[in-house]
Short mmCIF file of C-alpha atoms in Angstrom, two decimals:
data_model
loop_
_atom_site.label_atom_id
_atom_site.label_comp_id
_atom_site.label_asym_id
_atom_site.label_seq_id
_atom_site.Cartn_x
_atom_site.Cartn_y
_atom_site.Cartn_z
CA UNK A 18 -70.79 -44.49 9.68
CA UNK A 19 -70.26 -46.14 12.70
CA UNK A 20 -68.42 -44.45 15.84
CA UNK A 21 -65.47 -47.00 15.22
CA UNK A 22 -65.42 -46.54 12.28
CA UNK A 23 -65.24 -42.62 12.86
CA UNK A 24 -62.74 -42.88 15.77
CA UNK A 25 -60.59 -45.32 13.50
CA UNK A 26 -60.33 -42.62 10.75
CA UNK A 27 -59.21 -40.27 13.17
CA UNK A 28 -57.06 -42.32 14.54
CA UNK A 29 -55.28 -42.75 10.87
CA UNK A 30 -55.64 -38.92 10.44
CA UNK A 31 -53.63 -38.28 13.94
CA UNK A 32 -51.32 -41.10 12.94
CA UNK A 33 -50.52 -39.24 9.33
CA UNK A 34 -50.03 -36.17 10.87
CA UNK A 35 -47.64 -37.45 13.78
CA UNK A 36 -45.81 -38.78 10.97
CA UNK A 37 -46.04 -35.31 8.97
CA UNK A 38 -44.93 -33.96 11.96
CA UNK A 39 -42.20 -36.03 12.82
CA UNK A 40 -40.97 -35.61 9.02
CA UNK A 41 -41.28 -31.90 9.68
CA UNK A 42 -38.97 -32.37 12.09
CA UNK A 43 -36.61 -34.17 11.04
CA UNK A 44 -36.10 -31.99 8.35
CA UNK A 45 -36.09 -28.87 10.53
CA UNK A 46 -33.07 -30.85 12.21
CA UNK A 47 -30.75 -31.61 9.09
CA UNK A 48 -31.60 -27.95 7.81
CA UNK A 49 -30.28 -26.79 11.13
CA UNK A 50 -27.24 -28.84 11.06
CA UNK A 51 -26.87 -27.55 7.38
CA UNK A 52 -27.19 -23.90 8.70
CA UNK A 53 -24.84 -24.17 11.27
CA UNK A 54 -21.93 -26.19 8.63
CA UNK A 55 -22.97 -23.01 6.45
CA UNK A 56 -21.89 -20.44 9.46
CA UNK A 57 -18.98 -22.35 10.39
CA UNK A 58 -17.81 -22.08 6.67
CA UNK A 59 -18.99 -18.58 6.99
CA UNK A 60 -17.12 -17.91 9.79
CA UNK A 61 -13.95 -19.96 8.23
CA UNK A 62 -13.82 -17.76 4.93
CA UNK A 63 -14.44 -14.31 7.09
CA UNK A 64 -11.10 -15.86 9.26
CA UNK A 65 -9.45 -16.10 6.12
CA UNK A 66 -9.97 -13.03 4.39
CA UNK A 67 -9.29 -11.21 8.16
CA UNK A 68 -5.64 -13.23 7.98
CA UNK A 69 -5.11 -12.10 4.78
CA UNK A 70 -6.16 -8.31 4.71
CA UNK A 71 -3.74 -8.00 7.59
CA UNK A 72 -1.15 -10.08 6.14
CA UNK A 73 -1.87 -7.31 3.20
CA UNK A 74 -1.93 -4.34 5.51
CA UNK A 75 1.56 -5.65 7.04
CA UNK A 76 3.12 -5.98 3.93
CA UNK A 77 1.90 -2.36 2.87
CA UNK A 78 3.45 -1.46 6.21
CA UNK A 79 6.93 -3.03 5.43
CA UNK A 80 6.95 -1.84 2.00
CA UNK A 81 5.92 2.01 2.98
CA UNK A 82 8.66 1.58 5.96
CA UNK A 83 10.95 0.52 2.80
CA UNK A 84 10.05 3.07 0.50
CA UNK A 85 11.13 5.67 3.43
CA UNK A 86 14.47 4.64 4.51
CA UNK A 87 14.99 3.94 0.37
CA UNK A 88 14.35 7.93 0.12
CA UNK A 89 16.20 8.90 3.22
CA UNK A 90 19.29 7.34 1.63
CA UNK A 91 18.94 9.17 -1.43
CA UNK A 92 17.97 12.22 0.49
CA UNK A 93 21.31 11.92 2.39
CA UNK A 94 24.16 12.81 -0.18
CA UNK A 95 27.89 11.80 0.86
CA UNK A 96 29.29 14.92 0.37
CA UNK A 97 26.45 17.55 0.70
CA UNK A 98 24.45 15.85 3.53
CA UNK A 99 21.20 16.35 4.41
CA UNK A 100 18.30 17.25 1.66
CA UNK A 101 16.54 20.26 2.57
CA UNK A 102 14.57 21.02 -0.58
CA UNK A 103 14.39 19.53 -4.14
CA UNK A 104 12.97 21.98 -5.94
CA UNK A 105 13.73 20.01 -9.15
CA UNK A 106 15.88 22.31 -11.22
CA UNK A 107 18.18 22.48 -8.21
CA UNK A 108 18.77 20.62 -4.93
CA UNK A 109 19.65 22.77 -1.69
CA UNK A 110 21.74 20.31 1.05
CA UNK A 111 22.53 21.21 4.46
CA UNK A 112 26.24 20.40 4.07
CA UNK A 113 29.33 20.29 6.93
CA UNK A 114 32.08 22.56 5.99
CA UNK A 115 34.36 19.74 6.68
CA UNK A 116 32.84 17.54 4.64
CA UNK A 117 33.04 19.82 1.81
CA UNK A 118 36.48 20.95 2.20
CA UNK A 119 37.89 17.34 2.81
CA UNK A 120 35.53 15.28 0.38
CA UNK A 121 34.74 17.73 -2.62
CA UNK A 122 36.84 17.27 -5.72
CA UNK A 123 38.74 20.65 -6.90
CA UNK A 124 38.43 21.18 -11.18
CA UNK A 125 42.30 20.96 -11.82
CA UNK A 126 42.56 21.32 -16.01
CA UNK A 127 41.13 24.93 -16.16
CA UNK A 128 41.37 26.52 -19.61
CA UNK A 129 43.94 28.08 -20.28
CA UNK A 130 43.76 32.52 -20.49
CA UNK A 131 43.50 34.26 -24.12
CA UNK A 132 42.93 37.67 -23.26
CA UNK A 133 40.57 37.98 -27.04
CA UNK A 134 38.37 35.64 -24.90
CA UNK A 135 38.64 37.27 -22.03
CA UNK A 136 37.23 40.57 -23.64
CA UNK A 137 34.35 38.99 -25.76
CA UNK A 138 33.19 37.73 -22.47
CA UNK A 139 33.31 40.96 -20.30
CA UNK A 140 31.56 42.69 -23.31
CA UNK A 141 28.78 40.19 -23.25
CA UNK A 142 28.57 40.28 -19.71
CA UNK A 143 28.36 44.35 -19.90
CA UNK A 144 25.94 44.29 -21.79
CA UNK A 145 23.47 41.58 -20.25
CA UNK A 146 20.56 42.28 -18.10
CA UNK A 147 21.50 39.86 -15.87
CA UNK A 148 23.99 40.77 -13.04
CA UNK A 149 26.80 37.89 -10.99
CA UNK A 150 28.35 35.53 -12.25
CA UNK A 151 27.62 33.01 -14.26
CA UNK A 152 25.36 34.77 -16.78
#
């Protein structure tokens, strides 16, 4: 072949691979636009999900700060006062005398005294293991 001939064939071979090249690059360029709409998303959704796990964790908050002034009140009894202990077959309150004497209802319709009754229960009671009243 003749030089031209060879320089002319290169000259199509450098002129294929400048356009290779500048294909190559153009796609480089829309996958880097495409990465950075994909980390922008990326970055949107992580945004979102941060919004609403504290949105979450405030809610928890409110509820839990609810929940506690819902069990003060029942720990605070009108007439007793102040829970101390629920031991679940019993409740011990730290009560005001005052509050006792002035809000507690007194048992007015007591039974009235048969002395048979009387007797069967001191008999009982003399009898049982356990000692104080009631038993």
């Amino acid at each position: 072949k003749s030089e031209l001939q060879l320089k002319t064939e290169e000259l199509s071979h450098l002129k294929k691979d400048a356009l290779s090249s500048q294909m190559m690059r153009s796609q480089i360029s829309t996958l880097r636009d495409e990465l950075s709409k994909k980390e922008a998303e990326m970055h949107k959704l992580a945004n979102e999900k941060l919004k609403a796990s504290e949105s979450a964790a405030a809610d928890a908050e409110a509820a839990i700060k609810q929940a506690a002034q819902i069990q003060q009140q029942k720990e605070e009894h009108p007439v007793y006062g102040k829970l101390v202990a629920d031991l679940g077959y019993k409740k011990v309150y730290s009560a005001q005398a005052t509050n006792l004497l002035a809000k507690s209802e007194v048992w007015e319709r007591q039974r009235a005294f048969r002395q048979f009754r009387a007797e069967k229960i001191a008999n009982s009671k003399l009898k049982s293991s356990v000692s104080g009243w009631p038993g």
